[in-house]
PDB file of C-alpha atoms in Angstrom:
ATOM      1  CA  MET A   1     -71.608 -38.647 -59.369  1.00 56.00           C
ATOM      2  CA  ALA A   2     -74.012 -35.689 -59.411  1.00 70.00           C
ATOM      3  CA  SER A   3     -74.575 -36.143 -55.671  1.00 90.00           C
ATOM      4  CA  GLN A   4     -70.822 -36.098 -55.065  1.00 91.00           C
ATOM      5  CA  HIS A   5     -70.554 -32.876 -57.084  1.00 90.00           C
ATOM      6  CA  ARG A   6     -73.382 -31.257 -55.089  1.00 92.00           C
ATOM      7  CA  ARG A   7     -71.707 -32.292 -51.819  1.00 91.00           C
ATOM      8  CA  HIS A   8     -68.410 -30.809 -53.008  1.00 92.00           C
ATOM      9  CA  ILE A   9     -70.136 -27.507 -53.817  1.00 94.00           C
ATOM     10  CA  ALA A  10     -71.983 -27.582 -50.489  1.00 93.00           C
ATOM     11  CA  PHE A  11     -68.729 -28.208 -48.557  1.00 92.00           C
ATOM     12  CA  ARG A  12     -67.006 -25.370 -50.391  1.00 94.00           C
ATOM     13  CA  ARG A  13     -69.904 -22.987 -49.662  1.00 94.00           C
ATOM     14  CA  LEU A  14     -70.030 -24.117 -46.037  1.00 92.00           C
ATOM     15  CA  HIS A  15     -66.306 -23.446 -45.691  1.00 92.00           C
ATOM     16  CA  GLU A  16     -66.689 -20.015 -47.284  1.00 95.00           C
ATOM     17  CA  SER A  17     -69.593 -19.232 -44.954  1.00 93.00           C
ATOM     18  CA  LEU A  18     -67.603 -20.304 -41.890  1.00 90.00           C
ATOM     19  CA  VAL A  19     -64.593 -18.226 -42.946  1.00 91.00           C
ATOM     20  CA  ASP A  20     -66.892 -15.235 -43.516  1.00 93.00           C
ATOM     21  CA  LEU A  21     -68.568 -15.764 -40.119  1.00 90.00           C
ATOM     22  CA  ILE A  22     -65.241 -16.049 -38.280  1.00 86.00           C
ATOM     23  CA  ALA A  23     -63.927 -12.937 -40.039  1.00 90.00           C
ATOM     24  CA  LEU A  24     -67.126 -11.076 -39.139  1.00 89.00           C
ATOM     25  CA  MET A  25     -66.985 -12.224 -35.511  1.00 86.00           C
ATOM     26  CA  ASN A  26     -63.334 -11.152 -35.259  1.00 84.00           C
ATOM     27  CA  LEU A  27     -63.912  -7.586 -36.447  1.00 87.00           C
ATOM     28  CA  PRO A  28     -62.699  -5.222 -33.709  1.00 87.00           C
ATOM     29  CA  GLN A  29     -65.719  -2.961 -34.202  1.00 90.00           C
ATOM     30  CA  ARG A  30     -68.113  -5.850 -33.432  1.00 90.00           C
ATOM     31  CA  ASP A  31     -66.396  -6.370 -30.074  1.00 89.00           C
ATOM     32  CA  GLU A  32     -66.525  -2.636 -29.376  1.00 91.00           C
ATOM     33  CA  ASP A  33     -70.230  -2.512 -30.304  1.00 91.00           C
ATOM     34  CA  LEU A  34     -71.011  -5.500 -28.106  1.00 92.00           C
ATOM     35  CA  MET A  35     -69.147  -4.072 -25.113  1.00 92.00           C
ATOM     36  CA  ALA A  36     -70.823  -0.691 -25.612  1.00 94.00           C
ATOM     37  CA  GLU A  37     -74.240  -2.377 -25.778  1.00 93.00           C
ATOM     38  CA  ALA A  38     -73.379  -4.260 -22.563  1.00 94.00           C
ATOM     39  CA  GLY A  39     -72.101  -1.093 -20.862  1.00 95.00           C
ATOM     40  CA  ILE A  40     -68.698  -2.670 -20.260  1.00 94.00           C
ATOM     41  CA  ASP A  41     -65.329  -0.970 -20.475  1.00 91.00           C
ATOM     42  CA  LEU A  42     -62.751  -3.720 -20.906  1.00 92.00           C
ATOM     43  CA  ASP A  43     -59.733  -4.164 -23.144  1.00 90.00           C
ATOM     44  CA  ARG A  44     -60.786  -6.148 -26.231  1.00 87.00           C
ATOM     45  CA  ALA A  45     -58.099  -8.786 -25.685  1.00 86.00           C
ATOM     46  CA  LEU A  46     -59.363  -9.346 -22.131  1.00 92.00           C
ATOM     47  CA  PHE A  47     -62.967  -9.424 -23.329  1.00 88.00           C
ATOM     48  CA  LYS A  48     -62.325 -12.418 -25.582  1.00 89.00           C
ATOM     49  CA  LEU A  49     -60.488 -14.286 -22.836  1.00 94.00           C
ATOM     50  CA  ILE A  50     -63.109 -13.758 -20.139  1.00 95.00           C
ATOM     51  CA  VAL A  51     -65.749 -15.068 -22.529  1.00 93.00           C
ATOM     52  CA  GLY A  52     -63.539 -18.123 -23.187  1.00 94.00           C
ATOM     53  CA  ILE A  53     -62.942 -18.701 -19.477  1.00 96.00           C
ATOM     54  CA  ARG A  54     -66.674 -18.518 -18.789  1.00 96.00           C
ATOM     55  CA  ARG A  55     -67.395 -20.973 -21.629  1.00 94.00           C
ATOM     56  CA  PHE A  56     -64.562 -23.471 -21.073  1.00 94.00           C
ATOM     57  CA  GLY A  57     -63.399 -22.904 -17.485  1.00 88.00           C
ATOM     58  CA  PRO A  58     -61.882 -23.934 -15.287  1.00 94.00           C
ATOM     59  CA  ILE A  59     -59.153 -23.811 -17.892  1.00 95.00           C
ATOM     60  CA  GLY A  60     -55.372 -23.636 -17.930  1.00 92.00           C
ATOM     61  CA  VAL A  61     -53.531 -20.858 -19.733  1.00 93.00           C
ATOM     62  CA  VAL A  62     -52.037 -23.158 -22.375  1.00 91.00           C
ATOM     63  CA  GLU A  63     -55.437 -24.576 -23.351  1.00 92.00           C
ATOM     64  CA  LEU A  64     -57.014 -21.116 -23.276  1.00 94.00           C
ATOM     65  CA  ALA A  65     -54.240 -19.799 -25.531  1.00 94.00           C
ATOM     66  CA  GLU A  66     -54.754 -22.688 -27.956  1.00 92.00           C
ATOM     67  CA  ARG A  67     -58.499 -22.068 -28.102  1.00 89.00           C
ATOM     68  CA  ALA A  68     -57.921 -18.344 -28.631  1.00 88.00           C
ATOM     69  CA  GLY A  69     -55.200 -18.920 -31.229  1.00 87.00           C
ATOM     70  CA  ARG A  70     -52.710 -16.831 -29.265  1.00 90.00           C
ATOM     71  CA  ASP A  71     -49.283 -17.234 -27.711  1.00 93.00           C
ATOM     72  CA  HIS A  72     -49.514 -18.663 -24.182  1.00 90.00           C
ATOM     73  CA  THR A  73     -47.104 -16.091 -22.715  1.00 94.00           C
ATOM     74  CA  THR A  74     -49.340 -13.254 -23.937  1.00 94.00           C
ATOM     75  CA  VAL A  75     -52.456 -15.011 -22.656  1.00 94.00           C
ATOM     76  CA  SER A  76     -50.736 -15.609 -19.318  1.00 94.00           C
ATOM     77  CA  ARG A  77     -50.172 -11.854 -18.875  1.00 96.00           C
ATOM     78  CA  GLN A  78     -53.757 -11.122 -19.907  1.00 96.00           C
ATOM     79  CA  VAL A  79     -55.138 -13.741 -17.504  1.00 96.00           C
ATOM     80  CA  ALA A  80     -53.056 -12.138 -14.733  1.00 96.00           C
ATOM     81  CA  LYS A  81     -54.699  -8.804 -15.598  1.00 97.00           C
ATOM     82  CA  LEU A  82     -58.170 -10.396 -15.397  1.00 97.00           C
ATOM     83  CA  ALA A  83     -57.224 -11.760 -11.953  1.00 97.00           C
ATOM     84  CA  GLU A  84     -55.970  -8.301 -10.923  1.00 97.00           C
ATOM     85  CA  LEU A  85     -59.353  -6.887 -11.921  1.00 96.00           C
ATOM     86  CA  GLY A  86     -61.104  -9.536  -9.803  1.00 97.00           C
ATOM     87  CA  LEU A  87     -62.868 -11.046 -12.830  1.00 97.00           C
ATOM     88  CA  ILE A  88     -61.234 -14.461 -12.528  1.00 97.00           C
ATOM     89  CA  GLU A  89     -59.333 -16.442  -9.922  1.00 96.00           C
ATOM     90  CA  ARG A  90     -56.319 -18.664 -10.462  1.00 95.00           C
ATOM     91  CA  ARG A  91     -56.333 -21.961  -8.620  1.00 93.00           C
ATOM     92  CA  PRO A  92     -54.328 -25.170  -8.830  1.00 90.00           C
ATOM     93  CA  ASN A  93     -55.739 -27.905 -11.060  1.00 85.00           C
ATOM     94  CA  PRO A  94     -56.899 -30.754  -8.792  1.00 86.00           C
ATOM     95  CA  ALA A  95     -55.307 -33.376 -11.074  1.00 84.00           C
ATOM     96  CA  ASP A  96     -51.995 -31.538 -11.596  1.00 82.00           C
ATOM     97  CA  ARG A  97     -51.185 -28.989  -8.891  1.00 80.00           C
ATOM     98  CA  ARG A  98     -48.447 -27.472 -11.078  1.00 81.00           C
ATOM     99  CA  VAL A  99     -51.095 -26.200 -13.497  1.00 81.00           C
ATOM    100  CA  LYS A 100     -53.077 -23.138 -12.487  1.00 88.00           C
ATOM    101  CA  GLU A 101     -56.579 -22.869 -13.867  1.00 93.00           C
ATOM    102  CA  ALA A 102     -58.559 -19.725 -14.531  1.00 95.00           C
ATOM    103  CA  VAL A 103     -62.016 -19.712 -12.965  1.00 96.00           C
ATOM    104  CA  ILE A 104     -64.587 -16.958 -13.391  1.00 97.00           C
ATOM    105  CA  THR A 105     -65.583 -14.974 -10.291  1.00 97.00           C
ATOM    106  CA  SER A 106     -69.007 -13.521  -9.520  1.00 97.00           C
ATOM    107  CA  ALA A 107     -67.756 -10.147 -10.826  1.00 97.00           C
ATOM    108  CA  GLY A 108     -66.603 -11.850 -14.032  1.00 97.00           C
ATOM    109  CA  ARG A 109     -69.937 -13.641 -14.292  1.00 97.00           C
ATOM    110  CA  ARG A 110     -71.764 -10.295 -14.080  1.00 96.00           C
ATOM    111  CA  ILE A 111     -69.689  -9.042 -17.015  1.00 96.00           C
ATOM    112  CA  THR A 112     -70.266 -12.153 -19.115  1.00 96.00           C
ATOM    113  CA  ASP A 113     -73.988 -12.085 -18.257  1.00 96.00           C
ATOM    114  CA  ALA A 114     -74.159  -8.458 -19.441  1.00 96.00           C
ATOM    115  CA  LEU A 115     -72.317  -9.443 -22.625  1.00 95.00           C
ATOM    116  CA  GLU A 116     -74.729 -12.333 -23.208  1.00 95.00           C
ATOM    117  CA  ALA A 117     -77.753 -10.060 -22.756  1.00 96.00           C
ATOM    118  CA  ALA A 118     -76.238  -7.508 -25.155  1.00 95.00           C
ATOM    119  CA  ARG A 119     -75.412 -10.256 -27.668  1.00 92.00           C
ATOM    120  CA  GLN A 120     -79.022 -11.438 -27.445  1.00 93.00           C
ATOM    121  CA  ARG A 121     -80.324  -7.936 -28.151  1.00 93.00           C
ATOM    122  CA  LEU A 122     -78.002  -7.535 -31.132  1.00 90.00           C
ATOM    123  CA  LEU A 123     -78.835 -10.983 -32.525  1.00 90.00           C
ATOM    124  CA  ASP A 124     -82.566 -10.419 -32.089  1.00 91.00           C
ATOM    125  CA  SER A 125     -82.388  -7.775 -34.789  1.00 88.00           C
ATOM    126  CA  ALA A 126     -80.102  -9.857 -37.034  1.00 89.00           C
ATOM    127  CA  PHE A 127     -82.508 -12.816 -36.898  1.00 93.00           C
ATOM    128  CA  ALA A 128     -85.738 -10.817 -36.763  1.00 94.00           C
ATOM    129  CA  GLU A 129     -86.929 -12.161 -40.115  1.00 96.00           C
ATOM    130  CA  TRP A 130     -86.131 -15.797 -39.294  1.00 96.00           C
ATOM    131  CA  SER A 131     -88.938 -18.087 -38.189  1.00 96.00           C
ATOM    132  CA  ASP A 132     -88.584 -19.835 -34.848  1.00 95.00           C
ATOM    133  CA  ARG A 133     -88.351 -23.118 -36.758  1.00 97.00           C
ATOM    134  CA  ASP A 134     -85.514 -21.855 -38.976  1.00 96.00           C
ATOM    135  CA  LEU A 135     -83.591 -20.508 -35.992  1.00 94.00           C
ATOM    136  CA  VAL A 136     -83.956 -23.731 -33.980  1.00 95.00           C
ATOM    137  CA  GLN A 137     -82.993 -25.840 -36.998  1.00 96.00           C
ATOM    138  CA  PHE A 138     -79.945 -23.637 -37.654  1.00 94.00           C
ATOM    139  CA  GLU A 139     -78.849 -23.946 -34.021  1.00 94.00           C
ATOM    140  CA  GLN A 140     -79.292 -27.728 -34.057  1.00 96.00           C
ATOM    141  CA  LEU A 141     -77.363 -28.156 -37.304  1.00 94.00           C
ATOM    142  CA  MET A 142     -74.593 -25.829 -36.139  1.00 92.00           C
ATOM    143  CA  ARG A 143     -74.278 -27.758 -32.849  1.00 93.00           C
ATOM    144  CA  ARG A 144     -74.230 -31.055 -34.751  1.00 95.00           C
ATOM    145  CA  CYS A 145     -71.517 -29.747 -37.069  1.00 91.00           C
ATOM    146  CA  VAL A 146     -69.345 -28.550 -34.187  1.00 90.00           C
ATOM    147  CA  ASP A 147     -69.865 -31.758 -32.182  1.00 92.00           C
ATOM    148  CA  ASP A 148     -68.950 -33.925 -35.186  1.00 92.00           C
ATOM    149  CA  MET A 149     -65.844 -31.839 -35.875  1.00 88.00           C
ATOM    150  CA  LEU A 150     -64.818 -32.022 -32.197  1.00 88.00           C
ATOM    151  CA  ALA A 151     -65.238 -35.791 -32.221  1.00 91.00           C
ATOM    152  CA  MET A 152     -63.167 -36.048 -35.388  1.00 89.00           C
ATOM    153  CA  SER A 153     -60.466 -33.839 -33.848  1.00 82.00           C
ATOM    154  CA  ALA A 154     -60.402 -35.935 -30.673  1.00 78.00           C
ATOM    155  CA  ALA A 155     -60.099 -39.126 -32.719  1.00 76.00           C
ATOM    156  CA  ASP A 156     -57.247 -37.594 -34.716  1.00 73.00           C
ATOM    157  CA  ARG A 157     -55.432 -36.655 -31.491  1.00 73.00           C
ATOM    158  CA  GLU A 158     -55.867 -40.173 -30.088  1.00 76.00           C
ATOM    159  CA  GLU A 159     -54.624 -41.674 -33.320  1.00 78.00           C
ATOM    160  CA  GLY A 160     -51.600 -39.392 -33.274  1.00 72.00           C
ATOM    161  CA  GLY A 161     -50.797 -40.318 -29.679  1.00 65.00           C
ATOM    162  CA  GLN A 162     -51.333 -36.808 -28.297  1.00 56.00           C
TER     163      GLN A 162
END
């Protein structure tokens, strides 16, 4: 029973930590600081989408909107703006030609590379006191957590017939 109680407390603290991390990562000033560090001038809403397209692309607007937690009509307009800026291309999905996917261009890749380098510089200072072992272990446990949650979500979708 004591083990169950400790697990309950650990789950609650993990949830609180994740909520705090998500809230921290969603602060507008963090995005502004990151873009400034990267030397990029891009609308914040577009910034989040180009990062998502680089990470998950090629990706359709509906899936991108779901991952971003936004309305697909809004995301569709923002994706069109990214295409206008030459940062992504829209192309038909090979499996379903009715669906247009967003794919990052070389110009978009330069922006996301600059963002990644800036993120690395900012995180270097945040994790300066962490040992290499602690950082690697944290990364491995975080990846394991996300992978297990993704697998659970996929199983739930299959079970629900989606």
